[in-house]
CSV table of C-alpha atoms and ligand atoms in Angstrom, one decimal:
chain,number,residue,atom,x,y,z
A,895,PHE,CA,14.1,13.4,12.4
A,896,LEU,CA,16.0,16.5,11.0
A,897,LYS,CA,18.2,16.8,8.3
A,898,VAL,CA,21.0,19.5,8.3
A,899,SER,CA,22.4,20.8,5.3
A,900,LYS,CA,25.0,23.8,4.8
A,901,LYS,CA,25.1,26.4,2.2
A,902,LYS,CA,28.0,28.9,1.5
A,903,ILE,CA,26.6,32.4,1.0
A,904,SER,CA,28.3,35.7,0.2
A,905,TYR,CA,26.8,39.1,1.5
A,906,GLU,CA,26.9,42.4,-0.6
A,907,ASP,CA,30.0,43.8,1.5
A,908,GLY,CA,32.2,41.1,0.4
A,909,LYS,CA,31.5,38.8,3.6
A,910,GLU,CA,31.0,35.3,3.6
A,911,GLY,CA,28.9,33.2,5.7
A,912,ILE,CA,27.2,29.6,6.1
A,913,LEU,CA,23.8,29.0,6.0
A,914,LEU,CA,22.4,26.2,8.1
A,915,ILE,CA,19.3,24.6,6.9
A,916,LEU,CA,17.3,22.3,9.2
A,917,SER,CA,14.3,20.3,7.6
A,918,ASP,CA,11.8,18.0,9.5
A,919,ILE,CA,12.1,14.7,7.6
A,920,THR,CA,10.2,12.5,10.0
A,921,PHE,CA,7.3,12.0,7.3
A,922,LEU,CA,10.0,10.9,4.8
A,923,LYS,CA,11.5,8.4,7.4
A,924,LYS,CA,8.2,6.9,8.3
A,925,LEU,CA,7.4,6.5,4.6
A,926,GLU,CA,10.7,4.7,4.4
A,927,ARG,CA,9.9,2.5,7.2
A,928,VAL,CA,6.5,1.5,6.0
A,929,ARG,CA,8.0,0.6,2.4
A,930,SER,CA,10.9,-1.3,4.1
A,931,ASP,CA,8.5,-3.2,6.5
A,932,PHE,CA,6.1,-4.0,3.4
A,933,VAL,CA,9.0,-5.5,1.3
A,934,ALA,CA,10.3,-7.6,4.4
A,935,ASN,CA,6.6,-8.7,5.1
A,936,VAL,CA,6.2,-9.7,1.1
A,937,SER,CA,9.4,-11.7,1.1
A,938,HIS,CA,8.7,-13.5,4.1
A,939,GLU,CA,5.1,-14.3,2.8
A,940,LEU,CA,6.6,-15.2,-0.5
A,941,LYS,CA,9.6,-17.5,1.2
A,942,THR,CA,7.2,-19.6,3.6
A,943,PRO,CA,5.1,-21.5,0.7
A,944,LEU,CA,8.2,-21.6,-1.6
A,945,THR,CA,10.4,-23.1,1.3
A,946,SER,CA,7.5,-25.6,1.8
A,947,ILE,CA,7.3,-26.5,-2.0
A,948,LYS,CA,11.2,-26.9,-2.0
A,949,GLY,CA,11.0,-29.4,0.9
A,950,PHE,CA,8.3,-31.6,-0.7
A,951,VAL,CA,10.1,-31.7,-3.9
A,952,GLU,CA,13.2,-32.8,-2.2
A,953,THR,CA,11.5,-35.3,0.0
A,954,LEU,CA,9.8,-36.6,-3.5
A,955,LYS,CA,13.2,-36.9,-5.1
A,956,ASP,CA,14.9,-38.7,-2.3
A,957,GLY,CA,12.6,-41.6,-2.7
A,958,ALA,CA,9.0,-40.5,-1.6
A,959,ILE,CA,7.9,-40.8,-5.0
A,960,ASP,CA,8.2,-44.7,-5.2
A,961,ASP,CA,5.1,-44.8,-2.8
A,962,LYS,CA,2.0,-43.4,-4.8
A,963,ASP,CA,-0.1,-42.5,-1.7
A,964,VAL,CA,2.7,-40.4,-0.3
A,965,ALA,CA,3.7,-39.0,-3.6
A,966,ILE,CA,0.1,-37.7,-4.4
A,967,LYS,CA,-0.4,-36.5,-0.7
A,968,PHE,CA,2.9,-34.5,-1.1
A,969,LEU,CA,1.7,-33.2,-4.7
A,970,ASN,CA,-1.6,-32.2,-3.4
A,971,ILE,CA,0.3,-30.0,-0.6
A,972,ILE,CA,2.5,-28.3,-3.4
A,973,GLU,CA,-0.5,-27.7,-5.3
A,974,VAL,CA,-2.3,-25.9,-2.4
A,975,GLU,CA,0.9,-23.9,-1.6
A,976,VAL,CA,1.2,-22.9,-5.4
A,977,GLU,CA,-2.4,-21.6,-5.6
A,978,ARG,CA,-1.6,-19.5,-2.3
A,979,LEU,CA,1.4,-17.8,-4.1
A,980,VAL,CA,-0.9,-17.1,-6.8
A,981,ARG,CA,-3.6,-15.6,-4.7
A,982,LEU,CA,-1.0,-13.6,-2.7
A,983,ILE,CA,0.6,-12.3,-6.0
A,984,ASN,CA,-2.7,-11.4,-7.5
A,985,ASP,CA,-3.4,-9.5,-4.4
A,986,LEU,CA,-0.2,-7.6,-4.2
A,987,LEU,CA,-1.1,-6.7,-8.1
A,988,TYR,CA,-4.5,-5.5,-7.2
A,989,LEU,CA,-3.0,-3.4,-4.1
A,990,SER,CA,-0.9,-1.8,-6.3
A,991,GLU,CA,-3.3,-1.2,-9.1
A,992,ILE,CA,-5.6,0.7,-6.2
A,993,GLU,CA,-2.6,2.5,-4.8
A,994,ASN,CA,-1.0,3.9,-8.1
A,995,ALA,CA,-4.8,5.2,-9.1
A,996,ALA,CA,-2.9,7.1,-11.8
A,997,MET,CA,-5.0,4.7,-14.4
A,998,PRO,CA,-7.6,6.3,-15.5
A,999,ILE,CA,-10.7,5.4,-13.0
A,1000,LEU,CA,-13.3,3.7,-14.8
A,1001,ASP,CA,-16.2,4.5,-13.1
A,1002,GLU,CA,-19.5,3.3,-14.5
A,1003,LYS,CA,-23.2,3.0,-13.5
A,1004,VAL,CA,-23.2,-0.1,-11.8
A,1005,ALA,CA,-26.4,-2.2,-10.9
A,1006,VAL,CA,-25.4,-3.4,-7.4
A,1007,LYS,CA,-27.8,-6.3,-6.9
A,1008,GLU,CA,-26.2,-7.8,-9.8
A,1009,VAL,CA,-22.9,-7.7,-8.3
A,1010,VAL,CA,-23.8,-8.8,-5.1
A,1011,LEU,CA,-25.5,-11.9,-6.5
A,1012,GLU,CA,-22.1,-12.6,-8.8
A,1013,SER,CA,-20.3,-12.2,-5.8
A,1014,ILE,CA,-22.1,-15.0,-3.9
A,1015,GLU,CA,-22.3,-17.3,-6.8
A,1016,LEU,CA,-18.5,-17.2,-6.8
A,1017,LEU,CA,-18.2,-18.2,-3.3
A,1018,LYS,CA,-21.1,-20.6,-3.3
A,1019,ILE,CA,-19.1,-23.9,-3.1
A,1020,LYS,CA,-17.1,-22.7,-0.2
A,1021,ALA,CA,-20.2,-21.6,1.7
A,1022,GLU,CA,-22.1,-25.2,0.9
A,1023,LYS,CA,-19.0,-26.9,2.3
A,1024,LYS,CA,-19.9,-25.3,5.7
A,1025,ASN,CA,-23.6,-25.3,5.3
A,1026,ILE,CA,-23.9,-21.4,5.4
A,1027,GLN,CA,-26.9,-19.8,4.8
A,1028,PHE,CA,-27.2,-16.2,3.1
A,1029,ASP,CA,-29.6,-13.6,3.9
A,1030,ILE,CA,-29.4,-10.8,1.1
A,1031,LYS,CA,-31.1,-7.6,1.1
A,1032,VAL,CA,-30.4,-5.0,-1.7
A,1033,PRO,CA,-33.0,-2.5,-2.9
A,1034,GLU,CA,-34.1,-3.1,-6.4
A,1035,GLY,CA,-32.6,-0.7,-8.9
A,1036,LEU,CA,-30.0,0.7,-6.4
A,1037,GLU,CA,-27.0,1.8,-8.9
A,1038,MET,CA,-23.7,3.2,-7.9
A,1039,ASN,CA,-21.3,5.4,-9.8
A,1040,ILE,CA,-18.3,3.1,-9.3
A,1041,TYR,CA,-15.8,1.2,-10.8
A,1042,ARG,CA,-17.5,-2.3,-11.1
A,1043,ASP,CA,-14.3,-4.5,-10.6
A,1044,TRP,CA,-13.8,-2.8,-7.5
A,1045,LEU,CA,-17.2,-2.6,-6.2
A,1046,LYS,CA,-17.2,-6.6,-6.8
A,1047,GLN,CA,-13.7,-7.1,-4.9
A,1048,ILE,CA,-15.3,-5.4,-1.7
A,1049,PHE,CA,-18.1,-7.7,-1.7
A,1050,ILE,CA,-15.9,-11.0,-2.5
A,1051,ASN,CA,-13.3,-10.1,0.2
A,1052,LEU,CA,-16.0,-9.3,2.9
A,1053,ILE,CA,-18.5,-12.3,2.2
A,1054,ASP,CA,-15.3,-14.6,1.8
A,1055,ASN,CA,-14.4,-13.5,5.3
A,1056,ALA,CA,-17.5,-14.1,6.4
A,1057,ILE,CA,-17.6,-17.8,5.3
A,1058,VAL,CA,-14.1,-18.4,6.0
A,1059,TYR,CA,-14.3,-17.1,9.7
A,1060,ASN,CA,-17.8,-18.5,10.1
A,1061,LYS,CA,-18.9,-21.6,11.9
A,1062,GLU,CA,-20.4,-24.8,10.3
A,1063,ASN,CA,-24.0,-24.2,9.8
A,1064,GLY,CA,-23.6,-20.3,10.2
A,1065,LYS,CA,-25.5,-17.4,8.8
A,1066,VAL,CA,-24.1,-14.4,6.5
A,1067,TRP,CA,-26.6,-11.4,6.2
A,1068,VAL,CA,-25.6,-8.9,3.3
A,1069,THR,CA,-27.8,-6.0,3.4
A,1070,LEU,CA,-27.9,-2.7,1.2
A,1071,GLU,CA,-29.3,0.5,2.3
A,1072,LYS,CA,-29.6,3.9,0.4
A,1073,PRO,CA,-30.0,6.7,3.6
A,1074,ASN,CA,-29.5,10.1,2.2
A,1075,GLY,CA,-26.6,10.2,-0.7
A,1076,MET,CA,-24.8,7.2,0.9
A,1077,VAL,CA,-24.9,3.4,0.1
A,1078,VAL,CA,-24.5,1.5,3.4
A,1079,ILE,CA,-23.2,-2.0,3.2
A,1080,LYS,CA,-23.3,-4.4,5.8
A,1081,VAL,CA,-21.7,-7.8,5.7
A,1082,LYS,CA,-22.5,-9.8,9.2
A,1083,ASP,CA,-21.9,-13.3,10.1
A,1084,THR,CA,-22.2,-15.7,13.0
A,1085,GLY,CA,-18.3,-16.7,13.0
A,1086,ILE,CA,-15.5,-16.6,15.4
A,1087,GLY,CA,-15.5,-12.9,15.9
A,1088,ILE,CA,-12.4,-10.6,16.8
A,1089,PRO,CA,-10.8,-9.8,19.9
A,1090,GLU,CA,-11.2,-6.2,20.7
A,1091,LYS,CA,-7.7,-5.4,21.1
A,1092,GLU,CA,-7.3,-6.5,17.5
A,1093,ILE,CA,-10.0,-4.9,15.7
A,1094,GLU,CA,-7.8,-1.7,14.9
A,1095,ARG,CA,-5.4,-3.6,13.3
A,1096,ILE,CA,-7.0,-5.8,11.1
A,1097,PHE,CA,-7.2,-3.3,8.0
A,1098,GLU,CA,-3.2,-3.4,7.9
A,1099,ARG,CA,-1.5,-5.4,5.1
A,1100,PHE,CA,-0.7,-8.8,6.1
A,1101,TYR,CA,-2.1,-8.4,9.7
A,1102,ARG,CA,-4.1,-11.7,10.7
A,1103,VAL,CA,-5.5,-12.2,14.2
A,1104,ASP,CA,-4.3,-16.2,13.9
A,1105,LYS,CA,-1.6,-16.1,11.3
A,1106,GLY,CA,-1.5,-20.0,11.2
A,1107,ARG,CA,-5.2,-20.1,10.8
A,1108,SER,CA,-5.3,-17.6,8.1
A,1109,ARG,CA,-2.6,-19.3,6.1
A,1110,LYS,CA,-4.4,-22.8,6.6
A,1111,LEU,CA,-7.7,-21.2,5.4
A,1112,GLY,CA,-5.6,-20.1,2.2
A,1113,GLY,CA,-5.8,-16.3,3.4
A,1114,THR,CA,-3.3,-13.5,2.3
A,1115,GLY,CA,-3.8,-11.2,5.1
A,1116,LEU,CA,-4.6,-8.4,2.5
A,1117,GLY,CA,-8.5,-8.8,1.8
A,1118,LEU,CA,-9.4,-6.2,4.2
A,1119,SER,CA,-6.7,-3.7,3.4
A,1120,ILE,CA,-7.7,-3.8,-0.2
A,1121,VAL,CA,-11.4,-3.3,0.6
A,1122,LYS,CA,-10.1,-0.2,3.0
A,1123,HIS,CA,-8.1,1.2,0.1
A,1124,ILE,CA,-11.1,1.1,-2.5
A,1125,VAL,CA,-13.5,2.6,0.2
A,1126,GLU,CA,-11.3,5.4,0.9
A,1127,LEU,CA,-10.7,6.1,-2.7
A,1128,TYR,CA,-14.5,6.8,-3.0
A,1129,GLY,CA,-14.4,8.9,0.2
A,1130,GLY,CA,-16.0,6.2,2.1
A,1131,LYS,CA,-15.6,4.6,5.6
A,1132,ILE,CA,-15.2,0.8,7.0
A,1133,TRP,CA,-15.5,-0.2,10.3
A,1134,VAL,CA,-16.2,-3.4,12.3
A,1135,LYS,CA,-18.4,-4.3,15.4
A,1136,SER,CA,-17.8,-7.6,16.6
A,1137,GLN,CA,-18.1,-10.1,19.7
A,1138,GLU,CA,-15.8,-12.9,20.3
A,1139,GLY,CA,-17.3,-16.3,19.8
A,1140,SER,CA,-20.5,-14.7,18.1
A,1141,GLY,CA,-19.8,-13.1,15.1
A,1142,SER,CA,-18.8,-9.8,13.3
A,1143,GLU,CA,-20.6,-6.9,11.2
A,1144,PHE,CA,-18.6,-4.8,8.9
A,1145,THR,CA,-20.1,-1.8,7.6
A,1146,VAL,CA,-18.9,0.2,4.6
A,1147,THR,CA,-20.4,3.6,3.7
A,1148,ILE,CA,-19.9,4.9,0.1
A,1149,PRO,CA,-21.0,8.6,-0.7
A,1150,ILE,CA,-23.4,7.8,-4.0
A,1151,LYS,CA,-22.3,10.1,-6.6
A,1152,LYS,CA,-18.8,11.1,-5.4
A,1153,LYS,CA,-16.2,10.3,-8.2
A,1154,ALA,CA,-13.2,8.1,-7.3
A,1155,ASP,CA,-10.2,10.9,-5.8
A,1156,PRO,CA,-6.6,9.3,-6.5
A,1157,HIS,CA,-5.6,11.5,-4.0
A,1158,GLN,CA,-7.4,10.7,-1.2
B,1086,ADP,P1,-6.9,-12.8,5.4
B,1086,ADP,O1,-6.7,-13.5,4.2
B,1086,ADP,O2,-6.2,-13.6,6.6
B,1086,ADP,O3,-8.6,-13.5,5.4
B,1086,ADP,P2,-8.1,-10.2,5.5
B,1086,ADP,O4,-7.2,-8.9,5.5
B,1086,ADP,O5,-9.1,-10.4,4.6
B,1086,ADP,O6,-6.8,-11.5,5.4
B,1086,ADP,O7,-8.5,-10.3,7.3
B,1086,ADP,C1,-7.5,-9.9,8.2
B,1086,ADP,C2,-7.7,-10.7,9.4
B,1086,ADP,O8,-8.9,-10.3,10.0
B,1086,ADP,C3,-7.9,-12.3,9.3
B,1086,ADP,O9,-6.9,-13.0,9.3
B,1086,ADP,C4,-9.0,-12.5,10.3
B,1086,ADP,O10,-7.9,-12.9,11.4
B,1086,ADP,C5,-9.6,-11.2,10.8
B,1086,ADP,N1,-11.0,-11.0,10.0
B,1086,ADP,C6,-11.4,-10.7,8.8
B,1086,ADP,N2,-12.7,-11.0,8.8
B,1086,ADP,C7,-13.1,-11.7,9.8
B,1086,ADP,C8,-14.3,-12.0,10.2
B,1086,ADP,N3,-15.6,-11.9,9.1
B,1086,ADP,N4,-14.6,-12.6,11.4
B,1086,ADP,C9,-13.6,-12.9,11.9
B,1086,ADP,N5,-12.6,-12.7,11.7
B,1086,ADP,C10,-11.9,-11.9,10.7
């Protein structure tokens, strides 16, 4: 995209001319596009549960409320949809907090094992429902200079996915290693896996391999993009190896000492 602007100029000998300025605004246009796609996606994601809530409320008012069993069923659906909206809004706020890392970055010395165990504790009930076993290996005394909440968010999002997209009686491995100046985090599962052609896209905001399935399971489509943002803020990387039908392994690498850089 080129933007053309004109400017009148006068020369020393009194003659006048016009200066044509051509600017390449491809990048700005792209940015505009990304932003408007994002707004469209957010609106759609908010509208879907709202439309469903409205529908059930109307049906209740139209008489369904008189049948107690039906009424309870509808109220439960409404509750699930409201919970999803809350999760979505929380994820959006989280994403914007990370993106506008103008906020002072609160790095601190963090005992990593403690954070891993806390994250798993939060997801325990979800894992128990599917009878999923954990195998956790974290070096004793491992410390990182990082914002504790963000490190916890990395574990929660990756482990949550490893449970949600796993099979009944499946397994989740959380392994941490500390080779030369890096912390390497691996979260592996025995789940449904990710088709090869989708792998590149799953870190995009709102991208899901199976939209219906992710929604039904309570997903917002923002978990991995939040993880990627945090990891990149610390100069790290994230990637995944996956085999459809047998499982996935997410790997995150973060340099140990590096301070978060909001300009990354
Ligand atoms: P969601 O809220 O949908 O889980 P995420 O950003 O966390 O959003 O993940 C994006 C998509 O990547 C998911 O909808 C799912 O299709 C896929 N995905 C993520 N983690 C896994 C995993 N461990 N196994 C299989 N698919 C996964």
